[in-house]
CSV table of C-alpha atoms in Angstrom, one decimal:
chain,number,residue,atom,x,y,z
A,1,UNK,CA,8.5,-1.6,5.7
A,2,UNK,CA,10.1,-4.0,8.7
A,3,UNK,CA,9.1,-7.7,8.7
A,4,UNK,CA,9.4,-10.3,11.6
A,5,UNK,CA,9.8,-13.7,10.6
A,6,UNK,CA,10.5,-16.9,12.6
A,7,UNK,CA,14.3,-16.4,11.1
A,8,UNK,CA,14.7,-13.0,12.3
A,9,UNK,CA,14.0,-9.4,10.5
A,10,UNK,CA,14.3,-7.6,7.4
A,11,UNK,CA,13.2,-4.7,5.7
A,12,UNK,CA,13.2,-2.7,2.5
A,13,UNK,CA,10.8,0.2,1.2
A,14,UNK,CA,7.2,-0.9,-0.2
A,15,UNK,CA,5.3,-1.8,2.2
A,16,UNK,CA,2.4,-3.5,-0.4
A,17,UNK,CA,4.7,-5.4,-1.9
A,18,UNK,CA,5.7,-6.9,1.5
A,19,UNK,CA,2.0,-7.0,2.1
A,20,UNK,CA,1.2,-9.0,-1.2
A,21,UNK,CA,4.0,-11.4,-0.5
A,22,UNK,CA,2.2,-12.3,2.7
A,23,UNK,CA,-0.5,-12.7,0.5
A,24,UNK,CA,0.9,-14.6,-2.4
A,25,UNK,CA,3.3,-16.8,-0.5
A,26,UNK,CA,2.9,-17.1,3.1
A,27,UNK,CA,6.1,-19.4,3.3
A,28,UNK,CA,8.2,-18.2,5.2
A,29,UNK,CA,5.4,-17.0,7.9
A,30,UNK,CA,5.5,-13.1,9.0
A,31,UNK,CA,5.0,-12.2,12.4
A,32,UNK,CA,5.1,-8.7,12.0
A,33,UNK,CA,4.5,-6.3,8.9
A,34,UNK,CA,5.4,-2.7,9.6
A,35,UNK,CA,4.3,-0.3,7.0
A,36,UNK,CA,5.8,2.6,6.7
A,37,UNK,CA,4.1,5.1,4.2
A,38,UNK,CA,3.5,2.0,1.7
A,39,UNK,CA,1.2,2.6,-0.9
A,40,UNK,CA,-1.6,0.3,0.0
A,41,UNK,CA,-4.3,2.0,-2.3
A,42,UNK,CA,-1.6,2.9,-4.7
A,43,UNK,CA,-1.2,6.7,-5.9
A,44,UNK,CA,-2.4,9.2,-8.4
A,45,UNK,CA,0.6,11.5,-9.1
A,46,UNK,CA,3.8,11.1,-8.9
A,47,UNK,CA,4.8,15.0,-7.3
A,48,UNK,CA,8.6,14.6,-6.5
A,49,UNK,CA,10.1,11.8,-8.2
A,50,UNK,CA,13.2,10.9,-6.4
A,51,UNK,CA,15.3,9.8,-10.0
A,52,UNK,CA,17.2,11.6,-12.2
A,53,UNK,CA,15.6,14.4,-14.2
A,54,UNK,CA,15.7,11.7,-17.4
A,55,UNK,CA,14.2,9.0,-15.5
A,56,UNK,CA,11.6,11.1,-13.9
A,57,UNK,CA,10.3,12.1,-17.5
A,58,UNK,CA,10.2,8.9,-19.0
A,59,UNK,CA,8.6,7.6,-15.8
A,60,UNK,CA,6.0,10.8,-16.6
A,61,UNK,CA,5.5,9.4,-20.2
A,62,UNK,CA,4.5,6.6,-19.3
A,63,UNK,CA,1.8,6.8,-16.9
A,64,UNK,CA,0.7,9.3,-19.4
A,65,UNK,CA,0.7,6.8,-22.3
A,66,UNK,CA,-0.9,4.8,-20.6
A,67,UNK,CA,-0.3,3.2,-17.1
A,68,UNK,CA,-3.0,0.0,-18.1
A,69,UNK,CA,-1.2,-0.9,-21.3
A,70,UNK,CA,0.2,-4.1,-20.8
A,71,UNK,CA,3.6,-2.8,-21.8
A,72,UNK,CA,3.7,0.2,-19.1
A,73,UNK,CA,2.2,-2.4,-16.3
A,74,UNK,CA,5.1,-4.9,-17.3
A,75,UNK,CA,8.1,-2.8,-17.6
A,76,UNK,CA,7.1,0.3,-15.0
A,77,UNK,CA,6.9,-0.8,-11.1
A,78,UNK,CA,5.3,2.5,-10.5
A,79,UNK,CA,2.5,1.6,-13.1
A,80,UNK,CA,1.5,-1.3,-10.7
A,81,UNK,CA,0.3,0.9,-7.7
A,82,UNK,CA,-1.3,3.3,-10.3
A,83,UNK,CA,-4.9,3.5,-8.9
A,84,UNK,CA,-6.8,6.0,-11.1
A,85,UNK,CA,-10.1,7.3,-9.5
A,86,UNK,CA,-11.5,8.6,-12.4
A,87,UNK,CA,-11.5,5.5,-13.8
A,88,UNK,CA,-12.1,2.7,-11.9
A,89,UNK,CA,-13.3,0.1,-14.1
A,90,UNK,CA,-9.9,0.2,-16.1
A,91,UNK,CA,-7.4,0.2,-13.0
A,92,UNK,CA,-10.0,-2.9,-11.8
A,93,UNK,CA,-9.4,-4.8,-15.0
A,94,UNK,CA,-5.9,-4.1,-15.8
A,95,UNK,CA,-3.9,-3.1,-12.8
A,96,UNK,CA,-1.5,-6.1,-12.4
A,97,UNK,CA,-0.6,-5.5,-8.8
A,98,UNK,CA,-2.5,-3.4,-6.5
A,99,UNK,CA,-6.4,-3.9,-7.6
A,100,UNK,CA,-5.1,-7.9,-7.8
A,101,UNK,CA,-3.8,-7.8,-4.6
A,102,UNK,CA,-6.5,-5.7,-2.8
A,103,UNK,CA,-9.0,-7.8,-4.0
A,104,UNK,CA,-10.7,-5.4,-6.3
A,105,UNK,CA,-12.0,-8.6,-9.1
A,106,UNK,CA,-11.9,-12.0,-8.4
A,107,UNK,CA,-11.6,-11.8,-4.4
A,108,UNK,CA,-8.8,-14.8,-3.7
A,109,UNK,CA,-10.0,-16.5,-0.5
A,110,UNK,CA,-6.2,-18.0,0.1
A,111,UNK,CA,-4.7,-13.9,0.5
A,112,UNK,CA,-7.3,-13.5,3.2
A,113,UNK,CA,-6.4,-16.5,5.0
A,114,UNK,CA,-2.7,-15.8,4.5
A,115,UNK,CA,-2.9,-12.4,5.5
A,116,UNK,CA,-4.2,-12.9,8.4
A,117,UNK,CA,-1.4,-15.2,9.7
A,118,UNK,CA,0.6,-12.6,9.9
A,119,UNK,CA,0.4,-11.7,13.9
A,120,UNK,CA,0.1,-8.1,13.7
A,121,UNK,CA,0.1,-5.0,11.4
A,122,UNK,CA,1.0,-1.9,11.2
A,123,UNK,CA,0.5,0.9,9.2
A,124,UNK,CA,2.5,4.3,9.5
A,125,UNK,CA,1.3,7.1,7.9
A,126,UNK,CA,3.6,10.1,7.1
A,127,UNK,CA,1.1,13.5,7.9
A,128,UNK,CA,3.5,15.8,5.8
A,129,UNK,CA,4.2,13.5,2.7
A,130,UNK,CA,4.8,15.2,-0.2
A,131,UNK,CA,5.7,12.1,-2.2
A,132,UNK,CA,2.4,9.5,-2.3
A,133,UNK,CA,-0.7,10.8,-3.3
A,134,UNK,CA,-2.9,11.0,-1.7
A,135,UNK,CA,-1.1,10.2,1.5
A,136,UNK,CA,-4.2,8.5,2.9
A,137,UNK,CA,-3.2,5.7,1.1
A,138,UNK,CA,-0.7,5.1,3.8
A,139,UNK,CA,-3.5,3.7,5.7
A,140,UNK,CA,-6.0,2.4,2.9
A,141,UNK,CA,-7.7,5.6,2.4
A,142,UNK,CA,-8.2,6.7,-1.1
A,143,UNK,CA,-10.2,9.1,-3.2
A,144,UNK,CA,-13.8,8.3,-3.5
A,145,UNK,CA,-14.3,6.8,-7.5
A,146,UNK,CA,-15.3,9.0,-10.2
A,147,UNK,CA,-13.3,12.2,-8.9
A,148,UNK,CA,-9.9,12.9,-7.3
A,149,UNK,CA,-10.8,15.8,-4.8
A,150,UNK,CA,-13.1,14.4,-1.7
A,151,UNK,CA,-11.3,11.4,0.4
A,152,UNK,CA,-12.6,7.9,2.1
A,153,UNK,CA,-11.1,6.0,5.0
A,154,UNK,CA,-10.3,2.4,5.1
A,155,UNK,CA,-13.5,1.8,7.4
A,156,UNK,CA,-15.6,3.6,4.1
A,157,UNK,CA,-14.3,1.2,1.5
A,158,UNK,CA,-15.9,-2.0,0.3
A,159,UNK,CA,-12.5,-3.8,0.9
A,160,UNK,CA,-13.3,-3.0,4.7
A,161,UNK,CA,-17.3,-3.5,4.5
A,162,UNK,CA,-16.4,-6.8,3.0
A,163,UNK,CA,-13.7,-8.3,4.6
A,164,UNK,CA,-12.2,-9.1,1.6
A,165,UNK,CA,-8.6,-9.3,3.3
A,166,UNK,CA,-9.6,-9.9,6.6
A,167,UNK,CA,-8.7,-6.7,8.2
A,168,UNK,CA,-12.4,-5.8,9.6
A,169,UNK,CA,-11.6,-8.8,12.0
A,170,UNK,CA,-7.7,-8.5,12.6
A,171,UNK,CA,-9.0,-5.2,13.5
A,172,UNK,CA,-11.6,-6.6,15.7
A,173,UNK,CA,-9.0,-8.6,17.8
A,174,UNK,CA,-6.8,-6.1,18.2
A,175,UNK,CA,-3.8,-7.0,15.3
A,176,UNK,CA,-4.2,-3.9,13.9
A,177,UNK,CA,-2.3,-0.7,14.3
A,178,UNK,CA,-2.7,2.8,12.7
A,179,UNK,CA,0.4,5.6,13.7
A,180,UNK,CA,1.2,8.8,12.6
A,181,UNK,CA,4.2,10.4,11.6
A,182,UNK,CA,4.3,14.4,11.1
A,183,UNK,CA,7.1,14.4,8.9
A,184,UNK,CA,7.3,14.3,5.0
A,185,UNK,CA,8.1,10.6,3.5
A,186,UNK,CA,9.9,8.3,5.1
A,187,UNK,CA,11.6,11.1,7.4
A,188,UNK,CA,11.4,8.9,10.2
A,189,UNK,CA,12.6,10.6,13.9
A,190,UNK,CA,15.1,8.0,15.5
A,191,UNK,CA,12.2,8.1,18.7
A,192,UNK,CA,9.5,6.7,16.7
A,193,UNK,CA,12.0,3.8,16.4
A,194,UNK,CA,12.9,3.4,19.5
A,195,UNK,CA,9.4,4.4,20.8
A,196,UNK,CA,7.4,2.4,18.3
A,197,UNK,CA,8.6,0.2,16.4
A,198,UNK,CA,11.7,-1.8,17.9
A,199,UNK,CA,9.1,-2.4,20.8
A,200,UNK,CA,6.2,-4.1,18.2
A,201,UNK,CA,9.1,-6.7,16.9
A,202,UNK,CA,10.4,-8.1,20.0
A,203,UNK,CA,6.3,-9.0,20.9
């Protein structure tokens, strides 16, 4: 993810986390958040596991244990974007991080207002990802509960009928950006930079 603040830019992979610091502390302000392929519905499967072969299975055994233990949601990072369709009353309840910060039980009225101080967004979605799944999740799109086959958009989800992050009306007033990448994750062609997203942080 890129971020503009009044201070200048940074960036770093995950682009929910940089979305749920806007959220959770909207000191300094962002002008810009950039997501590129962030999670922002979290995943279900973990397919190519960038680690070592060790870490990878231990990473394995521990969704499978049990990704809404309180142990595997405190001590796995990948735990906390662990959306589990088939059950969504347990990810709801338990999931520390992405059902919290996507409003999914007590809806936080301060992470709508915060979010949407931030100028613009942008969400990039990679068409070839191999890594997040689904990869619709790139632009809030997930599998519809109770199976993990047949897809919804953003626009189809509650979060978006409700407005529970304000996105329906960033949306509405033009803050909102959806682009496409076909490439696999984070293969990012040095045009798209140059084309896309240099441009969006000097605005």
């Amino acid at each position: 993810a890129v971020v503009s603040t009044q201070s200048g830019h940074y960036g770093r992979e995950g682009g929910q986390f940089l979305r749920g610091l806007a959220q959770r502390c909207p000191q300094p302000p962002m002008k810009q958040l950039i997501s590129i392929g962030g999670q922002h519905q979290g995943v279900y499967g973990f397919p190519h596991c960038p680690g070592s072969w060790f870490v990878c299975k231990e990473v394995d055994r521990l969704l499978n244990l049990g990704a809404y233990t309180d142990y595997v949601q405190s001590h796995l990072v990948q735990a906390q974007y662990w959306h589990d369709p088939l059950d969504e009353d347990e990810y709801k309840k338990k999931s520390k991080f992405i059902a919290e910060i996507n409003q999914e039980g007590t809806v936080k009225l301060e992470y709508k207002q915060n979010l949407m101080r931030v100028s613009n967004i942008t969400f990039v979605m990679f068409n070839k990802d191999t890594m997040v799944v689904p990869k619709e999740s790139e632009w809030f799109g997930f599998y519809k509960p109770g199976q993990d086959k047949e897809l919804m958009t953003l626009q189809d989800s509650d979060l978006w009928k409700e407005d529970k992050l304000g996105l329906k009306e960033m949306d509405s007033q033009g803050r909102l950006s959806f682009l496409k990448i076909e490439a696999d994750h984070l293969r990012v062609p040095e045009a798209f930079w140059s084309d896309e997203i240099i441009p969006r942080l000097k605005v």
